[in-house]
Short mmCIF file of C-alpha atoms and ligand atoms in Angstrom, two decimals:
data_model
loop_
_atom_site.label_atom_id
_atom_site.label_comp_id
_atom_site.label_asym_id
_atom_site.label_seq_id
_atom_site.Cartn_x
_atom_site.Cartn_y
_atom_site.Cartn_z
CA UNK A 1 0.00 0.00 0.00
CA UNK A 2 1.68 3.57 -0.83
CA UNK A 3 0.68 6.19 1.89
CA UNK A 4 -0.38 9.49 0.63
CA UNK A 5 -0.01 12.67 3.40
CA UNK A 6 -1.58 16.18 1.97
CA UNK A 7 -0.34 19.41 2.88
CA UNK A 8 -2.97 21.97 1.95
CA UNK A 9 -6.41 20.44 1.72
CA UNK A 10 -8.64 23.19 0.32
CA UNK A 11 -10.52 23.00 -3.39
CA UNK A 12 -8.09 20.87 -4.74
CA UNK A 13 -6.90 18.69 -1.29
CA UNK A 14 -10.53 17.77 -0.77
CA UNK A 15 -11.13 16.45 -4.38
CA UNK A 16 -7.73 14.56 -4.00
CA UNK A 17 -8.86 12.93 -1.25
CA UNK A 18 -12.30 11.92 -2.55
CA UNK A 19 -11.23 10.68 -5.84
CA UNK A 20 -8.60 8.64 -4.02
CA UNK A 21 -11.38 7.29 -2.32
CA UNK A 22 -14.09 7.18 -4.41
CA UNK A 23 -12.36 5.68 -7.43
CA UNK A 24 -10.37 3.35 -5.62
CA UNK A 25 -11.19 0.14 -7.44
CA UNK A 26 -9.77 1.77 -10.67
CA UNK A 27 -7.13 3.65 -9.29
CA UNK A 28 -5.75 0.10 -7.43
CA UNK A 29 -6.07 -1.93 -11.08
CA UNK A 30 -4.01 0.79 -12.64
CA UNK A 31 -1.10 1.44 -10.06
CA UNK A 32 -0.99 -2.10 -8.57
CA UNK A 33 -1.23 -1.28 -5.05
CA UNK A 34 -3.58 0.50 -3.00
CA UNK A 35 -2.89 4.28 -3.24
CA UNK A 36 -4.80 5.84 0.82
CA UNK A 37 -4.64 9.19 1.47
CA UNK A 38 -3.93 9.05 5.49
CA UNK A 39 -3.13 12.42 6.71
CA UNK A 40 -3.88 16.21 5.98
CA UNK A 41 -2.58 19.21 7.26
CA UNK A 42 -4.45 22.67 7.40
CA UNK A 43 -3.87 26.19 8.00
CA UNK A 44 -7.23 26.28 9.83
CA UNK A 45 -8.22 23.73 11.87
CA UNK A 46 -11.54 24.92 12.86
CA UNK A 47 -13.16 24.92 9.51
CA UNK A 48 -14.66 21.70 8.19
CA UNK A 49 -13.29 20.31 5.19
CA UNK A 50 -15.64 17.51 4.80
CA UNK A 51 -12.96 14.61 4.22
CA UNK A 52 -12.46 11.88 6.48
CA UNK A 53 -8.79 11.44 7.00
CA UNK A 54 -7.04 13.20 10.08
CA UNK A 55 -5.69 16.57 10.20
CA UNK A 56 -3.49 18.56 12.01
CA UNK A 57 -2.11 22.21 11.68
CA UNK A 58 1.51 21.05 11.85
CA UNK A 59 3.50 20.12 8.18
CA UNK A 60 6.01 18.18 10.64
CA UNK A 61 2.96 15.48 11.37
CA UNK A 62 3.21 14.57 7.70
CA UNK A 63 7.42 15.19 7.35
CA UNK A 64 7.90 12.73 9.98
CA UNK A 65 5.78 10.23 9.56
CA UNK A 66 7.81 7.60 8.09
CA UNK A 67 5.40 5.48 6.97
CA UNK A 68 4.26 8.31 4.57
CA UNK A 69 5.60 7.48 1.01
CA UNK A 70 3.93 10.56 -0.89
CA UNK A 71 3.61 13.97 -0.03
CA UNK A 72 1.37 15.76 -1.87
CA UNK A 73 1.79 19.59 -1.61
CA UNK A 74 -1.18 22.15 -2.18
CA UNK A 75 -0.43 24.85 0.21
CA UNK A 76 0.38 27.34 -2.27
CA UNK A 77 3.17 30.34 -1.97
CA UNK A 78 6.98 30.30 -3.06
CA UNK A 79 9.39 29.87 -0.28
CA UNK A 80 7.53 28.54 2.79
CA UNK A 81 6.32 25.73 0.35
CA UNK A 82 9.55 25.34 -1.27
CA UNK A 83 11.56 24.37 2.18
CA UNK A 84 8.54 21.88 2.73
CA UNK A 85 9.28 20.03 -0.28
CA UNK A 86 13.14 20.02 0.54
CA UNK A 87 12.39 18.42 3.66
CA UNK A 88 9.85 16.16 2.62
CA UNK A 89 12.21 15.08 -0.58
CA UNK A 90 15.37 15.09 2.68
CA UNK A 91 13.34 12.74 4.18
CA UNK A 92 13.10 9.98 1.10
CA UNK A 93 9.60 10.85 0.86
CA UNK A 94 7.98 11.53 -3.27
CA UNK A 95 6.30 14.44 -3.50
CA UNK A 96 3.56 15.76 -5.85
CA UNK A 97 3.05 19.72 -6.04
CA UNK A 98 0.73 21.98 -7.95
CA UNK A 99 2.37 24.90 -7.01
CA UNK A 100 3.33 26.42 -10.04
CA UNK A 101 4.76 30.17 -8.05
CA UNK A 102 7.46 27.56 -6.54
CA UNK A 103 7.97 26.15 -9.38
CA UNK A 104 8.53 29.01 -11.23
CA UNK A 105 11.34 30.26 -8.62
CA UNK A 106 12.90 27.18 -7.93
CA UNK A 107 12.38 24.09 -10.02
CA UNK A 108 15.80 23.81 -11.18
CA UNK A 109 16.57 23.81 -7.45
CA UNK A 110 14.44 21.10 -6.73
CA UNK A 111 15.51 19.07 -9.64
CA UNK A 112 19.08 19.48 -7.75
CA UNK A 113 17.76 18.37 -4.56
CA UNK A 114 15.74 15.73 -6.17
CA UNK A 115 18.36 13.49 -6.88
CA UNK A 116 16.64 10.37 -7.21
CA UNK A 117 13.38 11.02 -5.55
CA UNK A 118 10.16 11.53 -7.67
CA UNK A 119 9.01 14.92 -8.05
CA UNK A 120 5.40 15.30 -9.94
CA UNK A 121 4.21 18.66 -11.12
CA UNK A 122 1.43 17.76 -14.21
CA UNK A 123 -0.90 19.57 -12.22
CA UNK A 124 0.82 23.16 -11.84
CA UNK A 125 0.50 23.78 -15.57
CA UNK A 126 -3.06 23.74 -17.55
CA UNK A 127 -5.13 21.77 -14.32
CA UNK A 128 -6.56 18.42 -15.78
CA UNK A 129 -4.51 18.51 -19.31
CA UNK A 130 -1.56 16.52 -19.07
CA UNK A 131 0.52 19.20 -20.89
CA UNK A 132 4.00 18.32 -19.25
CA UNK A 133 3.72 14.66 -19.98
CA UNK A 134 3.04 15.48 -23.55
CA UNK A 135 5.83 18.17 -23.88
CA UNK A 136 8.61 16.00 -21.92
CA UNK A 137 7.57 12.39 -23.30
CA UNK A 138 5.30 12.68 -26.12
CA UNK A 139 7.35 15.45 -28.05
CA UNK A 140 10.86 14.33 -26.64
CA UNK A 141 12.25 13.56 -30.20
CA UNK A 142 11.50 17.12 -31.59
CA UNK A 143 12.64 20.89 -31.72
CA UNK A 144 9.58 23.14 -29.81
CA UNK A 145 9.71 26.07 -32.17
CA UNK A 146 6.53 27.43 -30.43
CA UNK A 147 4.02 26.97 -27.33
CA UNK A 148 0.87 28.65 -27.41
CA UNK A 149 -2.31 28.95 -25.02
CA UNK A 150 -4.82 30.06 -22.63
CA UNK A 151 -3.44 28.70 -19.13
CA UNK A 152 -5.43 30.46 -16.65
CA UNK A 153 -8.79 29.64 -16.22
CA UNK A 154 -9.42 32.34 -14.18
CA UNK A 155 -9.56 35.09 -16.50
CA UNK A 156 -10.80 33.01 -19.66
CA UNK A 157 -13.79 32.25 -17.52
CA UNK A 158 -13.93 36.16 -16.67
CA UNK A 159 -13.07 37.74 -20.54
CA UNK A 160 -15.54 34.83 -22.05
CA UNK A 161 -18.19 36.38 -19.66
CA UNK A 162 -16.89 39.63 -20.62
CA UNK A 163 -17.18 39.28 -24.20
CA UNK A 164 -20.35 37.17 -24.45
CA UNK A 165 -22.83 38.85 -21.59
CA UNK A 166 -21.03 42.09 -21.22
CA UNK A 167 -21.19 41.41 -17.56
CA UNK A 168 -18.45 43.81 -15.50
CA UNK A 169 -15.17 42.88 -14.57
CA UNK A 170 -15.75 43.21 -10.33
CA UNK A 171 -19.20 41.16 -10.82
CA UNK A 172 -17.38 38.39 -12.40
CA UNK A 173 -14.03 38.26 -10.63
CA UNK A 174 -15.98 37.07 -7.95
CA UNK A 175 -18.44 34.14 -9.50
CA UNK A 176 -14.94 32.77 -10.21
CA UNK A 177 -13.34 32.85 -7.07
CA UNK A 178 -16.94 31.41 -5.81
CA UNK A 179 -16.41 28.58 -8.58
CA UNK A 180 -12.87 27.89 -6.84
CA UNK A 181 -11.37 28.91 -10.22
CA UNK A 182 -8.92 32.00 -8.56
CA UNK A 183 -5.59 31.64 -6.87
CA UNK A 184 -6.07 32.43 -2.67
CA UNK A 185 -4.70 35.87 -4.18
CA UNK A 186 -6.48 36.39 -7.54
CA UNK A 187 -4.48 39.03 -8.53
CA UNK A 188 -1.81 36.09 -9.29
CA UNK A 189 -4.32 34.99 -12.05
CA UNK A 190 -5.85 38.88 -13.75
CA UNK A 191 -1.92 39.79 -13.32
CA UNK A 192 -1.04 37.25 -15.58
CA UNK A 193 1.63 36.40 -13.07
CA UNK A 194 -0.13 32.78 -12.79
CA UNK A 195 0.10 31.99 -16.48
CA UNK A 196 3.73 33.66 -16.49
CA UNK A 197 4.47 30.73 -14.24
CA UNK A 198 2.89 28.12 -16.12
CA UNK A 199 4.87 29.31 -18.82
CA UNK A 200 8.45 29.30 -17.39
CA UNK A 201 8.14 25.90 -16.25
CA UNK A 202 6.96 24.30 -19.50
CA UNK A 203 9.68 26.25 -21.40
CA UNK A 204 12.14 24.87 -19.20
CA UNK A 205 10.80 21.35 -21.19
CA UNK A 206 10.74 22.73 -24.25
CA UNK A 207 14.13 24.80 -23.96
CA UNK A 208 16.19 24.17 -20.94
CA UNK A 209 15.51 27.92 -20.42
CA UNK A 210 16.43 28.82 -16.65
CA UNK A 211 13.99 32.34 -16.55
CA UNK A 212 12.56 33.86 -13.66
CA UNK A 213 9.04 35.92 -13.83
CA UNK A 214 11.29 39.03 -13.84
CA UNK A 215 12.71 38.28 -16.69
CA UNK A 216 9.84 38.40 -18.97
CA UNK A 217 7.01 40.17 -20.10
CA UNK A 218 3.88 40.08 -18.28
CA UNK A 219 0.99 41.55 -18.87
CA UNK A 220 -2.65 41.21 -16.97
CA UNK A 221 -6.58 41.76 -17.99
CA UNK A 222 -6.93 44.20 -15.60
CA UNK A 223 -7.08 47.25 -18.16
CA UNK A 224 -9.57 45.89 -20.25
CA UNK A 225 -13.11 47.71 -20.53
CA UNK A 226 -15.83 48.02 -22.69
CA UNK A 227 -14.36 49.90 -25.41
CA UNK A 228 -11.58 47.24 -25.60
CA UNK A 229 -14.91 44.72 -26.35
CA UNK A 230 -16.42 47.32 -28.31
CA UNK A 231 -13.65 47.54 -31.15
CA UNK A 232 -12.87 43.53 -30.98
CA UNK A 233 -16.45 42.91 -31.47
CA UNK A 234 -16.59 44.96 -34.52
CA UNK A 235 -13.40 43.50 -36.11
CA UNK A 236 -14.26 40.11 -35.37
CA UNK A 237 -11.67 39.31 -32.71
CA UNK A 238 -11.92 37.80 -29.14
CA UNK A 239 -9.69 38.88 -26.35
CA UNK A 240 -7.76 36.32 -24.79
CA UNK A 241 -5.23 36.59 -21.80
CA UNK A 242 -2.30 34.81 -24.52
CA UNK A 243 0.67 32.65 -23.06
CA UNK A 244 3.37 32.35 -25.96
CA UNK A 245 6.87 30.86 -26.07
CA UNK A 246 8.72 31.44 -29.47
CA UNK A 247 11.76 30.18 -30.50
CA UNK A 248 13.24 31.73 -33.58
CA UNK A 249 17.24 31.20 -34.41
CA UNK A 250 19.39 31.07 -31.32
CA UNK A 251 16.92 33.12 -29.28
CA UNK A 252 13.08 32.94 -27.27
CA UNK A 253 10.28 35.11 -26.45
CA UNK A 254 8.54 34.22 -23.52
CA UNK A 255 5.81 36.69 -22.53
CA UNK A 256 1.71 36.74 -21.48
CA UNK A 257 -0.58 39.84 -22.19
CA UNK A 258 -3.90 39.91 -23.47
CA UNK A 259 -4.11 39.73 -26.89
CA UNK A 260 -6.83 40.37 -29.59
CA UNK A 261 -7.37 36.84 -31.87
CA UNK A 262 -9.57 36.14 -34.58
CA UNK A 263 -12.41 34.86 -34.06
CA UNK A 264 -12.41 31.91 -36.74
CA UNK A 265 -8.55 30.95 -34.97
CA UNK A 266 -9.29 27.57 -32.74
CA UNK A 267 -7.88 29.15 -29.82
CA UNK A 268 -10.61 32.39 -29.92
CA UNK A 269 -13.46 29.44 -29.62
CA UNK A 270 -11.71 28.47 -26.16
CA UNK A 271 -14.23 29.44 -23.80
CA UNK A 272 -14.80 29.39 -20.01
CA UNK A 273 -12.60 28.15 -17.53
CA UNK A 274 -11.29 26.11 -20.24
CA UNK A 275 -7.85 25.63 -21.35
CA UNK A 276 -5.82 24.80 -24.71
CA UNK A 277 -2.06 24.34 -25.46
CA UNK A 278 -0.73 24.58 -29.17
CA UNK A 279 2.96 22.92 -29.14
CA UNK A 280 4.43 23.02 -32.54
CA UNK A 281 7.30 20.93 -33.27
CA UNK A 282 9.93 20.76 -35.35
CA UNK A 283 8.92 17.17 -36.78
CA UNK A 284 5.64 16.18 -35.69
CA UNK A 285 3.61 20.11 -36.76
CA UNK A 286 1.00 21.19 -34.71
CA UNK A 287 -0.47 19.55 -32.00
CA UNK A 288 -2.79 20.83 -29.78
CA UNK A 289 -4.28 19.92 -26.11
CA UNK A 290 -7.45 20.89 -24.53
CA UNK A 291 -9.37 21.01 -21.36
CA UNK A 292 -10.68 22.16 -17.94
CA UNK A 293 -7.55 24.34 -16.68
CA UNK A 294 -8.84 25.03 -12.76
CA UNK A 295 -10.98 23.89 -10.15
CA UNK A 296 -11.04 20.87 -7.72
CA UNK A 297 -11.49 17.87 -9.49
CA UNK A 298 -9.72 18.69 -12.55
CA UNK A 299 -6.25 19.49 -11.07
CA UNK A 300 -6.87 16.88 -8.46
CA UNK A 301 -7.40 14.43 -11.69
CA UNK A 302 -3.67 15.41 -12.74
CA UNK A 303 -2.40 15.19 -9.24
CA UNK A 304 -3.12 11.48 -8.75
CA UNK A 305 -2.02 10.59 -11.88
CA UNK A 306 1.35 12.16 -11.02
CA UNK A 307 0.80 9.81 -7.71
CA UNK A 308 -0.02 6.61 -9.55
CA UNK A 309 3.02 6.99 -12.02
CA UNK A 310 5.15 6.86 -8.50
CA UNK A 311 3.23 3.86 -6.97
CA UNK A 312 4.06 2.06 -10.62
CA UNK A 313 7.47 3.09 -10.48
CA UNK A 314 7.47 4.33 -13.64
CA UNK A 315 8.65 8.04 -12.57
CA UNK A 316 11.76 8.18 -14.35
CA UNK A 317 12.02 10.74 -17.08
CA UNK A 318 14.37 14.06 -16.07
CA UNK A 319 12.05 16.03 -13.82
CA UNK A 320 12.62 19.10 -16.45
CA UNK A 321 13.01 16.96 -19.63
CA UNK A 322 16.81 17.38 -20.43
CA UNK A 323 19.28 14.68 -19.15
CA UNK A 324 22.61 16.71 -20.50
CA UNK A 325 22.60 20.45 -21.28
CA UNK A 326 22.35 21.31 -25.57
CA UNK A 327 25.81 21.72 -25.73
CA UNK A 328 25.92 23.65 -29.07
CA UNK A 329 22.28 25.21 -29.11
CA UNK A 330 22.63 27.86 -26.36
CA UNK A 331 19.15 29.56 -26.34
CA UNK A 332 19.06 33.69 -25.62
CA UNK A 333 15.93 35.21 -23.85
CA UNK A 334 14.36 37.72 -25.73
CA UNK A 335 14.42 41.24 -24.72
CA UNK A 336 10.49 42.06 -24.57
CA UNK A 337 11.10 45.28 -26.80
CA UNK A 338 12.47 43.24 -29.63
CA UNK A 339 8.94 41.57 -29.98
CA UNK A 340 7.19 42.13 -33.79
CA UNK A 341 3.53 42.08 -33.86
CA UNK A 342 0.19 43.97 -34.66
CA UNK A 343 -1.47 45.96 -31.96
CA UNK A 344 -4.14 47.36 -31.15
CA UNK A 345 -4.33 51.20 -29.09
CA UNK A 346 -6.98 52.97 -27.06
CA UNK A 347 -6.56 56.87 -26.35
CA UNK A 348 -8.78 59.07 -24.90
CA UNK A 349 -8.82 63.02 -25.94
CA UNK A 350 -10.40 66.20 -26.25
CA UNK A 351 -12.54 66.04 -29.45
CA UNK A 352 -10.65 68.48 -30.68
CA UNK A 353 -9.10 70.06 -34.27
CA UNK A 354 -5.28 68.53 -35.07
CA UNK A 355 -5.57 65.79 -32.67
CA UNK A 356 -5.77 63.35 -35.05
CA UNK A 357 -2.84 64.60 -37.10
CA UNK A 358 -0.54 64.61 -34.24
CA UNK A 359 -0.97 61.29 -33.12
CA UNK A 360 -0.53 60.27 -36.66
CA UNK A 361 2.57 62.07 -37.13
CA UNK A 362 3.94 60.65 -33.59
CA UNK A 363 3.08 57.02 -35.15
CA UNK A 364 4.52 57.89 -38.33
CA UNK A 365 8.20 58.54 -36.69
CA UNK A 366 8.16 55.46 -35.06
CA UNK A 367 7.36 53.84 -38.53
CA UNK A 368 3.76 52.41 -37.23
CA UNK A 369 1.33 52.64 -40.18
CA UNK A 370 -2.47 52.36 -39.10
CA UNK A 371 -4.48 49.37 -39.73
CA UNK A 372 -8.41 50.51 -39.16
CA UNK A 373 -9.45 52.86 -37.09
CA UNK A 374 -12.71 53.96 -34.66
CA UNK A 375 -13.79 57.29 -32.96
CA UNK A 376 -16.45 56.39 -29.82
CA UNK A 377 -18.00 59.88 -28.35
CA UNK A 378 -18.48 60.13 -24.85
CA UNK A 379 -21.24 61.72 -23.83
CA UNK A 380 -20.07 64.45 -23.04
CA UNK A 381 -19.18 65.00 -26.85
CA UNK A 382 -15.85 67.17 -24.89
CA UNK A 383 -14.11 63.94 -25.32
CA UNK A 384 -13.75 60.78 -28.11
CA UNK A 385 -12.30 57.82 -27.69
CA UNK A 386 -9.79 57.10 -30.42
CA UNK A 387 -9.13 52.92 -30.95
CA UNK A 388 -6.75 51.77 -33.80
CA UNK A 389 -4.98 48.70 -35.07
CA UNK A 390 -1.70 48.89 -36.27
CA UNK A 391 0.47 47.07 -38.88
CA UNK A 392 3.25 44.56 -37.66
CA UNK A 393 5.84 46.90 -35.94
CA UNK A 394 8.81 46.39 -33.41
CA UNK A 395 7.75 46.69 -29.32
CA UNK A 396 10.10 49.04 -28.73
CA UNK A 397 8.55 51.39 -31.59
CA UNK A 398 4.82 51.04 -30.49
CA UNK A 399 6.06 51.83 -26.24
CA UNK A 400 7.55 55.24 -27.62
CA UNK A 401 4.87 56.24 -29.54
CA UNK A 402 2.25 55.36 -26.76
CA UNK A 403 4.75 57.32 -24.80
CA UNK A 404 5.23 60.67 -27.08
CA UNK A 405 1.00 60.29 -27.70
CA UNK A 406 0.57 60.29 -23.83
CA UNK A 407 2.33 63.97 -23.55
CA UNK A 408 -0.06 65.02 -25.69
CA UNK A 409 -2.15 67.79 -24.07
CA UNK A 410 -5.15 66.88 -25.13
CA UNK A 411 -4.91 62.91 -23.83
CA UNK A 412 -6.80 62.47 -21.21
CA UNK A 413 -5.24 58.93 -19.83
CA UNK A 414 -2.01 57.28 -20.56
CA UNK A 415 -2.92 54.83 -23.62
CA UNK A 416 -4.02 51.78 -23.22
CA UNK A 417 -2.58 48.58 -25.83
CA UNK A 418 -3.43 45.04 -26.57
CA UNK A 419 -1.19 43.22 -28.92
CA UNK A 420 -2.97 41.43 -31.91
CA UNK A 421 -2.03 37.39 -32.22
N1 HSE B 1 -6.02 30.00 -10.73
C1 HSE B 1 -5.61 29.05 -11.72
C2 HSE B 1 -6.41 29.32 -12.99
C3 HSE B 1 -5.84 27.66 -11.22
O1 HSE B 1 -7.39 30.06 -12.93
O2 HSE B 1 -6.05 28.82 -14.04
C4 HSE B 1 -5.21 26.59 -12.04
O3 HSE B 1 -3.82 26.71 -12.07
#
């Protein structure tokens, strides 16, 4: 029988421990051995979890119990949770995390400290698609020349709302923290920080890439408003919170900001708390994974499959995907300025004569040539609203015009941008 202690049983502990329960009969057939979830620790003792396994408040019940074989650890954070996993790994114990914010900070750490012992983590990226399975196994034999996708269902669930029902951004940030959707802080998931996390760890698959959030750009949802679904509605886009890794020559972009799609792309008809992964590779094309990216049951599926694969024994694949560092295929991290794409620009102003003509002569200097164009007029009719599209033009050239525009007199706020995929 393998032993299973959880440290952290909220949403996604409680669903653990049910399906481990539940679904025993199938989950014995397929791992060989009885898989029993026997202990669970809690910040809060006093609120009812409705499992039936013991809890205590104290990580060390779980640490040093030897007869535990698994930890499995859902408490969330960076470093707290990261010297919990050290010990637990210290103590020859597995462990199974879907703590992506450690991850993101120190997986190459724990890979270290690893050794031997299995670490799973299929359930930090994408919730119930088995994304790093697919990208470390599946793929193994190609190049990843790109990885594209919605990986927080958090704020697809909120901009599908958005979009669709036109229902307000507070109003809605809150059905999804209700639906158990949103990170204990959800200003991890509208931040984009979240999906910047997912991101760094499945490029460290793809690429070997050793980046910190710091290091790239990140973008979140929280400047998007009705004008923003205004003008994609009319051009037949959706707005999707975009998570893209790019690898072109020696060098990658990594970076997640909203972005305006197409409508008739696959990834625009992604709706919901849903998720979807595009991995293109070098030899096999385009592949593409989809499903439920958040909530209990659906990162709890991808948990215990992490905690089967350890009870077969089968847990032996590089924890990051790369035995032996690419010795003659060094990869450089984009700078975020050096990014070429289409975008799309909000700017409020006085409704004014020669307002137009400056902000077309500021684009024109940073060689940015207009793509279509709207004028909205507030109420007021003192003030317009002025949203554009561009052509494809460097990062760096579309920041100093928004910059030069925002001097402008007559703008009202500093501009807001969404980048066209
Ligand atoms: N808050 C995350 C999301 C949970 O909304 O995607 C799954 O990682």
């Amino acid at each position: 029988m393998i032993k299973v202690g959880i440290i952290g049983v909220g949403t996604v502990g409680t669903s653990v421990v049910e399906i481990l329960q539940k679904n025993r009969d199938i989950i014995t057939a397929r791992a060989g051995k009885e898989i029993k979830p026997v202990f669970g620790v809690v910040k809060n003792l006093a609120k009812n979890r409705g499992v039936d396994i013991p809890l205590s408040d104290n990580v060390d019940d779980i640490l040093n119990d030897e007869s535990i074989d698994i930890v499995v650890e859902l408490m969330g954070g960076v470093d707290e949770a990261f010297e919990v996993v050290k010990k637990a790994l210290s103590k020859g114990k597995a462990v199974v995390t879907a703590n992506k914010a450690m991850l993101a900070y120190h997986r190459y750490e724990l890979q270290h400290s690893a050794n031997r012992q299995p670490i799973g983590f299929e359930a930090s990226v994408a919730g119930g698609i088995p994304i790093i399975k697919a990208l470390r196994e599946g793929l193994s034999a190609n190049h990843i020349e790109s990885i594209k996708g919605i990986m927080n269902g958090t704020c697809n669930y909120m901009l599908t709302k958005m979009m669709n029902d036109g229902v307000e951004f507070d109003e809605i940030l809150k059905e999804a923290q209700e639906l158990g959707y949103a990170e204990a802080d959800p200003s991890f998931d509208i931040g984009g920080y979240d999906a910047a996390h997912k991101l760094l760890i499945l490029a460290s698959i793809a690429y070997g890439i050793d980046a910190k959030p710091e290091d790239i750009l990140i973008e979140g949802i929280e400047n998007i408003n009705k004008e923003d679904i205004f003008f994609a509605n009319e051009f037949d886009y959706n707005i999707k919170l975009l998570t893209i890794a790019k690898k072109s020559g020696n060098s990658v972009e990594l970076r997640v900001h909203p972005a305006l799609i197409s409508k008739k792309e696959m990834i625009a008809k992604v709706d919901g708390v849903m998720n979807a992964v595009s991995v293109v590779g070098d030899r096999v094309g385009e592949t593409m994974y989809y499903g439920p990216g958040a909530g209990g049951d659906a990162t709890a599926s991808a948990v215990i499959a992490d905690i089967i694969d350890i009870a077969r024994d089968v847990n032996n694949s590089p924890m990051l995907g790369f035995k032996k560092i690419l010795e003659n295929d060094i990869l450089r991290l984009k700078n975020s300025d050096e990014i070429f794409t289409k975008y799309y620009v909000r700017i409020e102003v006085e409704d004014k004569i020669g307002v137009l003509s400056q902000i077309s002569t500021i684009l024109g200097e940073e060689s940015i040539s207009i793509g279509s164009f709207l004028q909205k007029q507030s109420k007021s009719s003192k003030y317009a609203t002025l949203l554009f599209s561009t052509h494809e033009c460097c990062e760096k050239n579309i920041q100093n015009a928004i910059k030069n525009i925002s001097k402008c007199k007559f703008v009202k706020n500093y501009p807001s941008m969404i980048r066209i995929e």
